[in-house]
mmCIF file of C-alpha atoms in Angstrom:
data_model
loop_
_atom_site.group_PDB
_atom_site.id
_atom_site.type_symbol
_atom_site.label_atom_id
_atom_site.label_comp_id
_atom_site.label_asym_id
_atom_site.label_seq_id
_atom_site.Cartn_x
_atom_site.Cartn_y
_atom_site.Cartn_z
ATOM 1 C CA GLU A 1 98.905 89.510 115.219
ATOM 2 C CA ALA A 2 95.791 91.575 114.653
ATOM 3 C CA GLY A 3 96.290 95.230 113.795
ATOM 4 C CA VAL A 4 94.542 98.329 115.047
ATOM 5 C CA ALA A 5 90.821 98.100 114.334
ATOM 6 C CA GLN A 6 88.558 101.089 113.698
ATOM 7 C CA SER A 7 84.902 101.530 112.954
ATOM 8 C CA PRO A 8 83.020 102.737 111.115
ATOM 9 C CA ARG A 9 85.174 103.124 108.006
ATOM 10 C CA TYR A 10 82.980 105.874 106.569
ATOM 11 C CA LYS A 11 80.442 108.271 108.019
ATOM 12 C CA ILE A 12 78.376 111.048 106.495
ATOM 13 C CA ILE A 13 76.487 113.423 108.801
ATOM 14 C CA GLU A 14 75.000 116.881 108.666
ATOM 15 C CA LYS A 15 76.510 119.768 110.563
ATOM 16 C CA ARG A 16 75.446 120.071 114.175
ATOM 17 C CA GLN A 17 74.855 116.313 114.429
ATOM 18 C CA SER A 18 76.972 114.108 116.667
ATOM 19 C CA VAL A 19 79.194 111.202 115.690
ATOM 20 C CA ALA A 20 81.371 108.657 117.479
ATOM 21 C CA PHE A 21 84.340 106.600 116.339
ATOM 22 C CA TRP A 22 85.672 103.443 117.919
ATOM 23 C CA CYS A 23 89.211 102.075 118.111
ATOM 24 C CA ASN A 24 90.581 98.771 119.347
ATOM 25 C CA PRO A 25 94.398 98.904 119.627
ATOM 26 C CA ILE A 26 96.856 96.062 119.232
ATOM 27 C CA SER A 27 96.701 93.757 122.225
ATOM 28 C CA GLY A 28 99.095 94.828 124.957
ATOM 29 C CA HIS A 29 99.692 98.319 123.593
ATOM 30 C CA ALA A 30 99.326 100.745 126.483
ATOM 31 C CA THR A 31 99.659 103.947 124.452
ATOM 32 C CA LEU A 32 96.843 105.016 122.153
ATOM 33 C CA TYR A 33 96.648 108.054 119.877
ATOM 34 C CA TRP A 34 93.897 109.751 117.879
ATOM 35 C CA TYR A 35 94.988 111.811 114.888
ATOM 36 C CA GLN A 36 92.996 114.004 112.504
ATOM 37 C CA GLN A 37 94.077 114.029 108.848
ATOM 38 C CA ILE A 38 92.509 116.749 106.756
ATOM 39 C CA LEU A 39 92.701 116.232 102.995
ATOM 40 C CA GLY A 40 96.104 117.244 101.638
ATOM 41 C CA GLN A 41 97.702 117.512 105.064
ATOM 42 C CA GLY A 42 99.651 115.264 107.391
ATOM 43 C CA PRO A 43 97.948 113.766 110.437
ATOM 44 C CA LYS A 44 97.795 115.933 113.552
ATOM 45 C CA LEU A 45 97.473 114.567 117.086
ATOM 46 C CA LEU A 46 94.172 115.136 118.841
ATOM 47 C CA ILE A 47 94.747 113.138 122.027
ATOM 48 C CA GLN A 48 97.173 110.614 123.492
ATOM 49 C CA PHE A 49 96.353 108.069 126.205
ATOM 50 C CA GLN A 50 98.668 106.063 128.385
ATOM 51 C CA ASN A 51 96.517 103.174 129.636
ATOM 52 C CA ASN A 52 93.292 105.041 130.515
ATOM 53 C CA GLY A 53 94.948 108.339 131.449
ATOM 54 C CA VAL A 54 95.307 111.343 129.137
ATOM 55 C CA VAL A 55 98.907 112.320 128.355
ATOM 56 C CA ASP A 56 98.346 115.049 125.770
ATOM 57 C CA ASP A 57 95.080 116.655 124.669
ATOM 58 C CA SER A 58 96.449 120.128 123.971
ATOM 59 C CA GLN A 59 95.187 120.100 120.359
ATOM 60 C CA LEU A 60 91.752 118.642 121.089
ATOM 61 C CA PRO A 61 88.893 121.152 120.544
ATOM 62 C CA LYS A 62 87.364 120.403 123.886
ATOM 63 C CA ASP A 63 84.198 122.409 123.257
ATOM 64 C CA ARG A 64 83.085 119.800 120.724
ATOM 65 C CA PHE A 65 85.452 116.831 120.861
ATOM 66 C CA SER A 66 85.715 114.266 123.648
ATOM 67 C CA ALA A 67 87.502 110.973 123.995
ATOM 68 C CA GLU A 68 87.712 108.210 126.521
ATOM 69 C CA ARG A 69 89.585 104.977 126.970
ATOM 70 C CA LEU A 70 87.799 102.776 129.410
ATOM 71 C CA LYS A 71 89.786 99.972 131.082
ATOM 72 C CA GLY A 72 92.871 101.035 129.135
ATOM 73 C CA VAL A 73 91.920 99.106 125.985
ATOM 74 C CA ASP A 74 89.268 100.347 123.522
ATOM 75 C CA SER A 75 88.781 104.031 122.907
ATOM 76 C CA THR A 76 85.942 106.217 121.621
ATOM 77 C CA LEU A 77 86.255 109.663 120.029
ATOM 78 C CA LYS A 78 83.111 111.797 119.858
ATOM 79 C CA ILE A 79 82.262 115.010 118.058
ATOM 80 C CA GLN A 80 79.229 116.988 119.207
ATOM 81 C CA PRO A 81 78.151 119.131 117.432
ATOM 82 C CA ALA A 82 80.010 118.565 114.183
ATOM 83 C CA LYS A 83 81.157 121.435 111.955
ATOM 84 C CA LEU A 84 81.967 121.417 108.242
ATOM 85 C CA GLU A 85 85.670 121.761 109.016
ATOM 86 C CA ASP A 86 85.625 118.456 110.930
ATOM 87 C CA SER A 87 85.489 116.608 107.604
ATOM 88 C CA ALA A 88 88.657 114.515 107.714
ATOM 89 C CA VAL A 89 90.046 111.034 108.267
ATOM 90 C CA TYR A 90 90.331 110.104 111.931
ATOM 91 C CA LEU A 91 93.220 107.775 112.592
ATOM 92 C CA CYS A 92 93.807 105.682 115.647
ATOM 93 C CA ALA A 93 97.312 104.431 116.445
ATOM 94 C CA SER A 94 98.793 102.351 119.225
ATOM 95 C CA ARG A 95 102.265 101.769 120.580
ATOM 96 C CA LEU A 96 103.974 99.378 122.942
ATOM 97 C CA SER A 97 105.205 101.202 126.044
ATOM 98 C CA GLY A 98 108.731 101.120 127.340
ATOM 99 C CA GLN A 99 110.515 101.492 124.002
ATOM 100 C CA GLY A 100 111.410 105.162 124.331
ATOM 101 C CA ALA A 101 112.093 107.007 121.130
ATOM 102 C CA GLN A 102 112.476 103.789 119.134
ATOM 103 C CA GLY A 103 108.918 102.643 119.544
ATOM 104 C CA THR A 104 106.738 102.365 116.452
ATOM 105 C CA GLN A 105 103.185 103.635 116.216
ATOM 106 C CA TYR A 106 100.867 101.276 114.339
ATOM 107 C CA PHE A 107 97.917 102.865 112.578
ATOM 108 C CA GLY A 108 94.409 101.632 111.917
ATOM 109 C CA PRO A 109 92.697 102.076 108.535
ATOM 110 C CA GLY A 110 90.962 105.268 109.677
ATOM 111 C CA THR A 111 87.404 106.563 109.662
ATOM 112 C CA ARG A 112 86.551 108.956 106.857
ATOM 113 C CA LEU A 113 84.062 111.593 108.047
ATOM 114 C CA LEU A 114 82.158 113.896 105.746
ATOM 115 C CA VAL A 115 80.120 116.693 107.326
ATOM 116 C CA LEU A 116 77.516 118.267 105.041
ATOM 117 C CA GLY B 1 107.648 123.835 118.214
ATOM 118 C CA ASP B 2 108.691 120.741 116.296
ATOM 119 C CA SER B 3 107.999 120.714 112.563
ATOM 120 C CA VAL B 4 108.692 118.706 109.407
ATOM 121 C CA THR B 5 108.957 120.093 105.900
ATOM 122 C CA GLN B 6 108.644 117.882 102.820
ATOM 123 C CA MET B 7 108.942 118.622 99.146
ATOM 124 C CA GLU B 8 105.634 119.209 97.480
ATOM 125 C CA GLY B 9 104.251 116.721 95.032
ATOM 126 C CA PRO B 10 103.204 115.083 93.021
ATOM 127 C CA VAL B 11 106.464 113.484 92.036
ATOM 128 C CA THR B 12 105.982 111.784 88.696
ATOM 129 C CA LEU B 13 108.520 109.163 87.566
ATOM 130 C CA SER B 14 108.831 106.377 85.065
ATOM 131 C CA GLU B 15 109.407 102.837 86.276
ATOM 132 C CA GLU B 16 113.045 102.098 87.201
ATOM 133 C CA ALA B 17 113.845 105.797 87.750
ATOM 134 C CA PHE B 18 115.741 107.021 90.810
ATOM 135 C CA LEU B 19 113.637 108.560 93.590
ATOM 136 C CA THR B 20 114.486 111.262 96.090
ATOM 137 C CA ILE B 21 111.928 112.872 98.381
ATOM 138 C CA ASN B 22 113.395 115.636 100.522
ATOM 139 C CA CYS B 23 112.567 116.011 104.201
ATOM 140 C CA THR B 24 113.968 118.488 106.728
ATOM 141 C CA TYR B 25 112.982 118.955 110.326
ATOM 142 C CA THR B 26 113.075 121.398 113.196
ATOM 143 C CA ALA B 27 113.141 119.980 116.721
ATOM 144 C CA THR B 28 114.860 120.353 120.042
ATOM 145 C CA GLY B 29 116.961 117.515 121.296
ATOM 146 C CA TYR B 30 117.397 114.308 119.382
ATOM 147 C CA PRO B 31 114.168 113.127 117.803
ATOM 148 C CA SER B 32 113.569 109.819 116.089
ATOM 149 C CA LEU B 33 112.760 110.127 112.393
ATOM 150 C CA PHE B 34 110.314 108.072 110.349
ATOM 151 C CA TRP B 35 108.973 107.589 106.869
ATOM 152 C CA TYR B 36 105.389 106.355 106.642
ATOM 153 C CA VAL B 37 103.639 105.313 103.423
ATOM 154 C CA GLN B 38 99.926 105.452 102.621
ATOM 155 C CA TYR B 39 98.829 103.321 99.656
ATOM 156 C CA PRO B 40 95.493 104.169 98.009
ATOM 157 C CA GLY B 41 92.611 103.143 100.231
ATOM 158 C CA GLU B 42 94.853 101.921 103.027
ATOM 159 C CA GLY B 43 96.106 103.175 106.395
ATOM 160 C CA LEU B 44 99.531 104.546 107.256
ATOM 161 C CA GLN B 45 102.336 101.975 107.329
ATOM 162 C CA LEU B 46 105.805 102.457 108.723
ATOM 163 C CA LEU B 47 108.327 102.265 105.910
ATOM 164 C CA LEU B 48 111.558 102.895 107.810
ATOM 165 C CA LYS B 49 112.981 104.728 110.788
ATOM 166 C CA ALA B 50 116.222 106.026 112.309
ATOM 167 C CA THR B 51 116.694 106.872 115.971
ATOM 168 C CA LYS B 52 120.055 108.636 116.120
ATOM 169 C CA ALA B 53 122.380 110.725 114.001
ATOM 170 C CA ASP B 54 124.043 108.938 111.037
ATOM 171 C CA ASP B 55 121.715 105.935 111.341
ATOM 172 C CA LYS B 56 120.408 104.641 108.043
ATOM 173 C CA GLY B 57 116.912 103.185 107.893
ATOM 174 C CA SER B 58 116.081 100.842 105.047
ATOM 175 C CA ASN B 59 113.174 98.703 103.866
ATOM 176 C CA LYS B 60 111.867 97.384 100.530
ATOM 177 C CA GLY B 61 114.717 99.095 98.639
ATOM 178 C CA PHE B 62 114.053 102.479 100.246
ATOM 179 C CA GLU B 63 116.722 104.200 102.348
ATOM 180 C CA ALA B 64 117.041 107.346 104.424
ATOM 181 C CA THR B 65 119.969 108.621 106.508
ATOM 182 C CA TYR B 66 119.539 110.737 109.675
ATOM 183 C CA ARG B 67 121.699 113.830 109.048
ATOM 184 C CA LYS B 68 121.816 115.998 112.134
ATOM 185 C CA GLU B 69 124.156 118.568 110.650
ATOM 186 C CA THR B 70 121.633 119.363 107.899
ATOM 187 C CA THR B 71 118.531 118.334 109.928
ATOM 188 C CA SER B 72 117.464 116.150 107.038
ATOM 189 C CA PHE B 73 116.080 112.643 106.416
ATOM 190 C CA HIS B 74 115.709 112.349 102.651
ATOM 191 C CA LEU B 75 114.035 109.232 101.231
ATOM 192 C CA GLU B 76 115.722 107.476 98.291
ATOM 193 C CA LYS B 77 115.170 104.446 96.114
ATOM 194 C CA GLY B 78 117.351 103.371 93.259
ATOM 195 C CA SER B 79 114.664 101.932 90.981
ATOM 196 C CA VAL B 80 110.977 102.658 91.578
ATOM 197 C CA GLN B 81 108.115 100.372 90.575
ATOM 198 C CA VAL B 82 104.505 101.119 89.676
ATOM 199 C CA SER B 83 103.533 99.508 92.969
ATOM 200 C CA ASP B 84 105.459 102.245 94.866
ATOM 201 C CA SER B 85 102.806 104.797 93.869
ATOM 202 C CA ALA B 86 101.538 106.155 97.167
ATOM 203 C CA VAL B 87 101.713 109.146 99.515
ATOM 204 C CA TYR B 88 104.893 109.317 101.617
ATOM 205 C CA PHE B 89 104.994 111.108 104.956
ATOM 206 C CA CYS B 90 108.108 112.134 106.843
ATOM 207 C CA ALA B 91 107.637 112.389 110.612
ATOM 208 C CA LEU B 92 109.518 112.884 113.872
ATOM 209 C CA SER B 93 108.914 111.882 117.454
ATOM 210 C CA ARG B 94 110.592 112.607 120.755
ATOM 211 C CA GLY B 95 110.359 109.895 123.369
ATOM 212 C CA PHE B 96 106.906 108.354 123.516
ATOM 213 C CA GLN B 97 105.306 111.565 122.369
ATOM 214 C CA LYS B 98 103.179 112.228 119.325
ATOM 215 C CA LEU B 99 104.367 111.935 115.779
ATOM 216 C CA VAL B 100 104.737 115.270 113.997
ATOM 217 C CA PHE B 101 104.117 114.756 110.278
ATOM 218 C CA GLY B 102 105.003 116.635 107.144
ATOM 219 C CA THR B 103 102.273 117.360 104.606
ATOM 220 C CA GLY B 104 103.024 114.283 102.534
ATOM 221 C CA THR B 105 104.420 113.780 99.021
ATOM 222 C CA ARG B 106 102.438 111.911 96.410
ATOM 223 C CA LEU B 107 104.509 109.642 94.160
ATOM 224 C CA LEU B 108 103.134 108.534 90.813
ATOM 225 C CA VAL B 109 105.083 105.907 88.893
ATOM 226 C CA SER B 110 104.128 105.122 85.312
ATOM 227 C CA PRO B 111 105.054 101.946 83.392
#
C-alpha cells in the first residue's frame, strides 16, 4: 500500500514570495491533516479536512495561509506572502475514518521550507 | 487545552542500555496516547499506541503503559541499539481530532 505522498521535499524562497505544497493521502483515507513542525518543536495542526470539508482550522493563520482539498482526495497548502517565521517542515497526514480514538494517522515525508 | 510534556534531550546511551523517556499529559476525558518516532531524514512513524487506561502498547521491543492515575505514558526499552537513534514524540488524540505532540526527545545510542 502506497503511503502519504508530498511534494516538493524541499523549497527555498525569499520572504514575501508565495509557495504551495501538495499532498496525496493514502487511498480511501477520508481525513487529512496538515501540520507545521518548527525546528526543535513537535508538530502543530494547521488544518484538518474530512473529505473536502474543513473540520478544524483554528490554528491556521488565515491572513497568509490557505488550504483546499478538491474532490476529497489531494490537498494543497499555500502560503502568501511568506514570512521568515514560516520556515519549518510541513507534514501531511491521513487517517481512515470510522475508527474513533483508535485510528492511526499516517504521515508523509514532509516538505522542508526555508524562507530567507 | 490538551498538552503533552516530554523529558528534554538529548538522551545519550550506550548500546544495550535500558531506556526510559518520560511523558505526561493533560487532557479532558479519555484520550488515546501514542509514541511516534522520526529517524534522520525520514517522516514520522507510529511506534506504538494505547487507547484506554492500563493498556500497554508495544512494538520492536519498546513498551509504554497508559497510566491514568499519574497521567503518564513513559516509553521503555530493555536494550537499545544504535539503530534506535532517532527523535521520539509522545502525543495524544481525542476521537478523530488532531494529534497534540510533545516537543520530542532525541535519543543517541553509541556502540
